[in-house]
Amino acid sequence: MRMAFWLYLLAALAALISGVVRAATAGADRSVIESQLATSGVAVSTSTIDAVITTVIIVAIIVAIIWMIAFVIFALFMKRGAGWARIVLTILAALSLTSVTSSFGLGALQAVAAVVATVLVWLRPAREYFQAVKASRVPR
């Protein structure tokens, strides 16, 4: 259980750093956006391109923070023995697979850490832990 908890925290940290990297590299996409617009013949002002890039940066940071908070909160609940939290973390790990190719390998680190942690929380020792926690909460 401890290893899974720390792996989920690693996934949370990788998600945050990945979002910061995405935000930091969004400005580099400016020349690509301008060349694609020029090729397609669409006339867009510089201020519009700046607004789009600023929006991408803000969204990347917000999503990264939310993603990190979700991993941390549900990992804490999982560590306390909440069986529903490992279901939510399984879903988050599956969603992490969509970011495997992003942010210079940080997306892959996040996905691998989350998937390995998810496997660990569904193995027998973890199942026994969750059952024991559940049994201890039943009124006698």
PDB file of N, CA and C in Angstrom, residues 44-88:
ATOM      1  N   VAL A  44      -5.467  36.321 -39.353  1.00  0.00           N
ATOM      2  CA  VAL A  44      -5.751  36.457 -37.930  1.00  0.00           C
ATOM      3  C   VAL A  44      -4.740  37.445 -37.355  1.00  0.00           C
ATOM      4  N   SER A  45      -5.253  38.314 -36.499  1.00  0.00           N
ATOM      5  CA  SER A  45      -4.364  39.340 -35.934  1.00  0.00           C
ATOM      6  C   SER A  45      -3.410  38.732 -34.912  1.00  0.00           C
ATOM      7  N   THR A  46      -2.345  39.451 -34.681  1.00  0.00           N
ATOM      8  CA  THR A  46      -1.348  39.026 -33.702  1.00  0.00           C
ATOM      9  C   THR A  46      -1.953  38.961 -32.305  1.00  0.00           C
ATOM     10  N   SER A  47      -2.847  39.892 -32.014  1.00  0.00           N
ATOM     11  CA  SER A  47      -3.471  39.898 -30.685  1.00  0.00           C
ATOM     12  C   SER A  47      -4.358  38.668 -30.470  1.00  0.00           C
ATOM     13  N   THR A  48      -4.981  38.184 -31.548  1.00  0.00           N
ATOM     14  CA  THR A  48      -5.798  36.974 -31.441  1.00  0.00           C
ATOM     15  C   THR A  48      -4.917  35.766 -31.154  1.00  0.00           C
ATOM     16  N   ILE A  49      -3.788  35.678 -31.838  1.00  0.00           N
ATOM     17  CA  ILE A  49      -2.848  34.574 -31.600  1.00  0.00           C
ATOM     18  C   ILE A  49      -2.311  34.647 -30.173  1.00  0.00           C
ATOM     19  N   ASP A  50      -1.997  35.860 -29.705  1.00  0.00           N
ATOM     20  CA  ASP A  50      -1.526  36.032 -28.330  1.00  0.00           C
ATOM     21  C   ASP A  50      -2.587  35.578 -27.329  1.00  0.00           C
ATOM     22  N   ALA A  51      -3.840  35.918 -27.608  1.00  0.00           N
ATOM     23  CA  ALA A  51      -4.935  35.526 -26.714  1.00  0.00           C
ATOM     24  C   ALA A  51      -5.089  34.012 -26.670  1.00  0.00           C
ATOM     25  N   VAL A  52      -4.961  33.361 -27.818  1.00  0.00           N
ATOM     26  CA  VAL A  52      -5.083  31.905 -27.872  1.00  0.00           C
ATOM     27  C   VAL A  52      -3.945  31.253 -27.088  1.00  0.00           C
ATOM     28  N   ILE A  53      -2.743  31.736 -27.263  1.00  0.00           N
ATOM     29  CA  ILE A  53      -1.587  31.175 -26.557  1.00  0.00           C
ATOM     30  C   ILE A  53      -1.722  31.408 -25.051  1.00  0.00           C
ATOM     31  N   THR A  54      -2.166  32.578 -24.650  1.00  0.00           N
ATOM     32  CA  THR A  54      -2.380  32.862 -23.226  1.00  0.00           C
ATOM     33  C   THR A  54      -3.433  31.930 -22.641  1.00  0.00           C
ATOM     34  N   THR A  55      -4.499  31.692 -23.392  1.00  0.00           N
ATOM     35  CA  THR A  55      -5.547  30.784 -22.945  1.00  0.00           C
ATOM     36  C   THR A  55      -5.012  29.365 -22.791  1.00  0.00           C
ATOM     37  N   VAL A  56      -4.216  28.935 -23.734  1.00  0.00           N
ATOM     38  CA  VAL A  56      -3.620  27.594 -23.663  1.00  0.00           C
ATOM     39  C   VAL A  56      -2.742  27.472 -22.420  1.00  0.00           C
ATOM     40  N   ILE A  57      -1.963  28.487 -22.135  1.00  0.00           N
ATOM     41  CA  ILE A  57      -1.084  28.474 -20.957  1.00  0.00           C
ATOM     42  C   ILE A  57      -1.911  28.390 -19.672  1.00  0.00           C
ATOM     43  N   ILE A  58      -2.930  29.211 -19.568  1.00  0.00           N
ATOM     44  CA  ILE A  58      -3.770  29.223 -18.369  1.00  0.00           C
ATOM     45  C   ILE A  58      -4.482  27.886 -18.189  1.00  0.00           C
ATOM     46  N   VAL A  59      -5.047  27.369 -19.263  1.00  0.00           N
ATOM     47  CA  VAL A  59      -5.758  26.088 -19.186  1.00  0.00           C
ATOM     48  C   VAL A  59      -4.798  24.958 -18.805  1.00  0.00           C
ATOM     49  N   ALA A  60      -3.608  24.957 -19.374  1.00  0.00           N
ATOM     50  CA  ALA A  60      -2.621  23.911 -19.058  1.00  0.00           C
ATOM     51  C   ALA A  60      -2.264  23.920 -17.578  1.00  0.00           C
ATOM     52  N   ILE A  61      -2.075  25.083 -17.020  1.00  0.00           N
ATOM     53  CA  ILE A  61      -1.725  25.178 -15.600  1.00  0.00           C
ATOM     54  C   ILE A  61      -2.896  24.771 -14.711  1.00  0.00           C
ATOM     55  N   ILE A  62      -4.092  25.224 -15.039  1.00  0.00           N
ATOM     56  CA  ILE A  62      -5.275  24.886 -14.239  1.00  0.00           C
ATOM     57  C   ILE A  62      -5.532  23.377 -14.273  1.00  0.00           C
ATOM     58  N   VAL A  63      -5.469  22.784 -15.452  1.00  0.00           N
ATOM     59  CA  VAL A  63      -5.699  21.343 -15.579  1.00  0.00           C
ATOM     60  C   VAL A  63      -4.636  20.569 -14.800  1.00  0.00           C
ATOM     61  N   ALA A  64      -3.401  20.995 -14.875  1.00  0.00           N
ATOM     62  CA  ALA A  64      -2.324  20.315 -14.145  1.00  0.00           C
ATOM     63  C   ALA A  64      -2.554  20.378 -12.641  1.00  0.00           C
ATOM     64  N   ILE A  65      -2.973  21.518 -12.154  1.00  0.00           N
ATOM     65  CA  ILE A  65      -3.221  21.669 -10.716  1.00  0.00           C
ATOM     66  C   ILE A  65      -4.392  20.796 -10.279  1.00  0.00           C
ATOM     67  N   ILE A  66      -5.464  20.799 -11.054  1.00  0.00           N
ATOM     68  CA  ILE A  66      -6.628  19.972 -10.724  1.00  0.00           C
ATOM     69  C   ILE A  66      -6.252  18.494 -10.753  1.00  0.00           C
ATOM     70  N   TRP A  67      -5.503  18.097 -11.769  1.00  0.00           N
ATOM     71  CA  TRP A  67      -5.066  16.698 -11.912  1.00  0.00           C
ATOM     72  C   TRP A  67      -4.221  16.284 -10.720  1.00  0.00           C
ATOM     73  N   MET A  68      -3.291  17.155 -10.317  1.00  0.00           N
ATOM     74  CA  MET A  68      -2.426  16.860  -9.174  1.00  0.00           C
ATOM     75  C   MET A  68      -3.250  16.745  -7.891  1.00  0.00           C
ATOM     76  N   ILE A  69      -4.136  17.680  -7.670  1.00  0.00           N
ATOM     77  CA  ILE A  69      -4.977  17.652  -6.466  1.00  0.00           C
ATOM     78  C   ILE A  69      -5.817  16.387  -6.426  1.00  0.00           C
ATOM     79  N   ALA A  70      -6.368  15.996  -7.565  1.00  0.00           N
ATOM     80  CA  ALA A  70      -7.185  14.779  -7.604  1.00  0.00           C
ATOM     81  C   ALA A  70      -6.366  13.553  -7.208  1.00  0.00           C
ATOM     82  N   PHE A  71      -5.180  13.407  -7.769  1.00  0.00           N
ATOM     83  CA  PHE A  71      -4.329  12.269  -7.412  1.00  0.00           C
ATOM     84  C   PHE A  71      -4.001  12.273  -5.918  1.00  0.00           C
ATOM     85  N   VAL A  72      -3.651  13.430  -5.382  1.00  0.00           N
ATOM     86  CA  VAL A  72      -3.258  13.502  -3.975  1.00  0.00           C
ATOM     87  C   VAL A  72      -4.437  13.195  -3.057  1.00  0.00           C
ATOM     88  N   ILE A  73      -5.576  13.813  -3.305  1.00  0.00           N
ATOM     89  CA  ILE A  73      -6.743  13.601  -2.443  1.00  0.00           C
ATOM     90  C   ILE A  73      -7.178  12.135  -2.461  1.00  0.00           C
ATOM     91  N   PHE A  74      -7.312  11.570  -3.650  1.00  0.00           N
ATOM     92  CA  PHE A  74      -7.786  10.189  -3.720  1.00  0.00           C
ATOM     93  C   PHE A  74      -6.735   9.199  -3.215  1.00  0.00           C
ATOM     94  N   ALA A  75      -5.454   9.541  -3.358  1.00  0.00           N
ATOM     95  CA  ALA A  75      -4.402   8.675  -2.795  1.00  0.00           C
ATOM     96  C   ALA A  75      -4.468   8.699  -1.267  1.00  0.00           C
ATOM     97  N   LEU A  76      -4.756   9.852  -0.694  1.00  0.00           N
ATOM     98  CA  LEU A  76      -4.901   9.927   0.759  1.00  0.00           C
ATOM     99  C   LEU A  76      -6.090   9.096   1.237  1.00  0.00           C
ATOM    100  N   PHE A  77      -7.213   9.182   0.540  1.00  0.00           N
ATOM    101  CA  PHE A  77      -8.368   8.359   0.892  1.00  0.00           C
ATOM    102  C   PHE A  77      -8.057   6.869   0.725  1.00  0.00           C
ATOM    103  N   MET A  78      -7.344   6.538  -0.347  1.00  0.00           N
ATOM    104  CA  MET A  78      -6.966   5.142  -0.583  1.00  0.00           C
ATOM    105  C   MET A  78      -6.079   4.645   0.554  1.00  0.00           C
ATOM    106  N   LYS A  79      -5.150   5.470   0.988  1.00  0.00           N
ATOM    107  CA  LYS A  79      -4.244   5.088   2.068  1.00  0.00           C
ATOM    108  C   LYS A  79      -5.004   4.838   3.372  1.00  0.00           C
ATOM    109  N   ARG A  80      -6.107   5.541   3.563  1.00  0.00           N
ATOM    110  CA  ARG A  80      -6.938   5.358   4.757  1.00  0.00           C
ATOM    111  C   ARG A  80      -7.855   4.149   4.653  1.00  0.00           C
ATOM    112  N   GLY A  81      -7.849   3.495   3.475  1.00  0.00           N
ATOM    113  CA  GLY A  81      -8.632   2.274   3.323  1.00  0.00           C
ATOM    114  C   GLY A  81      -9.959   2.429   2.615  1.00  0.00           C
ATOM    115  N   ALA A  82     -10.187   3.561   1.969  1.00  0.00           N
ATOM    116  CA  ALA A  82     -11.441   3.772   1.238  1.00  0.00           C
ATOM    117  C   ALA A  82     -11.391   3.014  -0.088  1.00  0.00           C
ATOM    118  N   GLY A  83     -12.192   1.971  -0.190  1.00  0.00           N
ATOM    119  CA  GLY A  83     -12.206   1.157  -1.401  1.00  0.00           C
ATOM    120  C   GLY A  83     -12.650   1.922  -2.630  1.00  0.00           C
ATOM    121  N   TRP A  84     -13.564   2.863  -2.449  1.00  0.00           N
ATOM    122  CA  TRP A  84     -14.035   3.648  -3.589  1.00  0.00           C
ATOM    123  C   TRP A  84     -12.913   4.506  -4.180  1.00  0.00           C
ATOM    124  N   ALA A  85     -11.939   4.904  -3.339  1.00  0.00           N
ATOM    125  CA  ALA A  85     -10.853   5.748  -3.820  1.00  0.00           C
ATOM    126  C   ALA A  85      -9.965   5.002  -4.809  1.00  0.00           C
ATOM    127  N   ARG A  86      -9.792   3.698  -4.597  1.00  0.00           N
ATOM    128  CA  ARG A  86      -8.963   2.965  -5.561  1.00  0.00           C
ATOM    129  C   ARG A  86      -9.688   2.805  -6.896  1.00  0.00           C
ATOM    130  N   ILE A  87     -11.005   2.827  -6.883  1.00  0.00           N
ATOM    131  CA  ILE A  87     -11.760   2.800  -8.138  1.00  0.00           C
ATOM    132  C   ILE A  87     -11.550   4.123  -8.882  1.00  0.00           C
ATOM    133  N   VAL A  88     -11.653   5.227  -8.151  1.00  0.00           N
ATOM    134  CA  VAL A  88     -11.429   6.537  -8.762  1.00  0.00           C
ATOM    135  C   VAL A  88      -9.996   6.642  -9.277  1.00  0.00           C
TER     136      VAL A  88
END
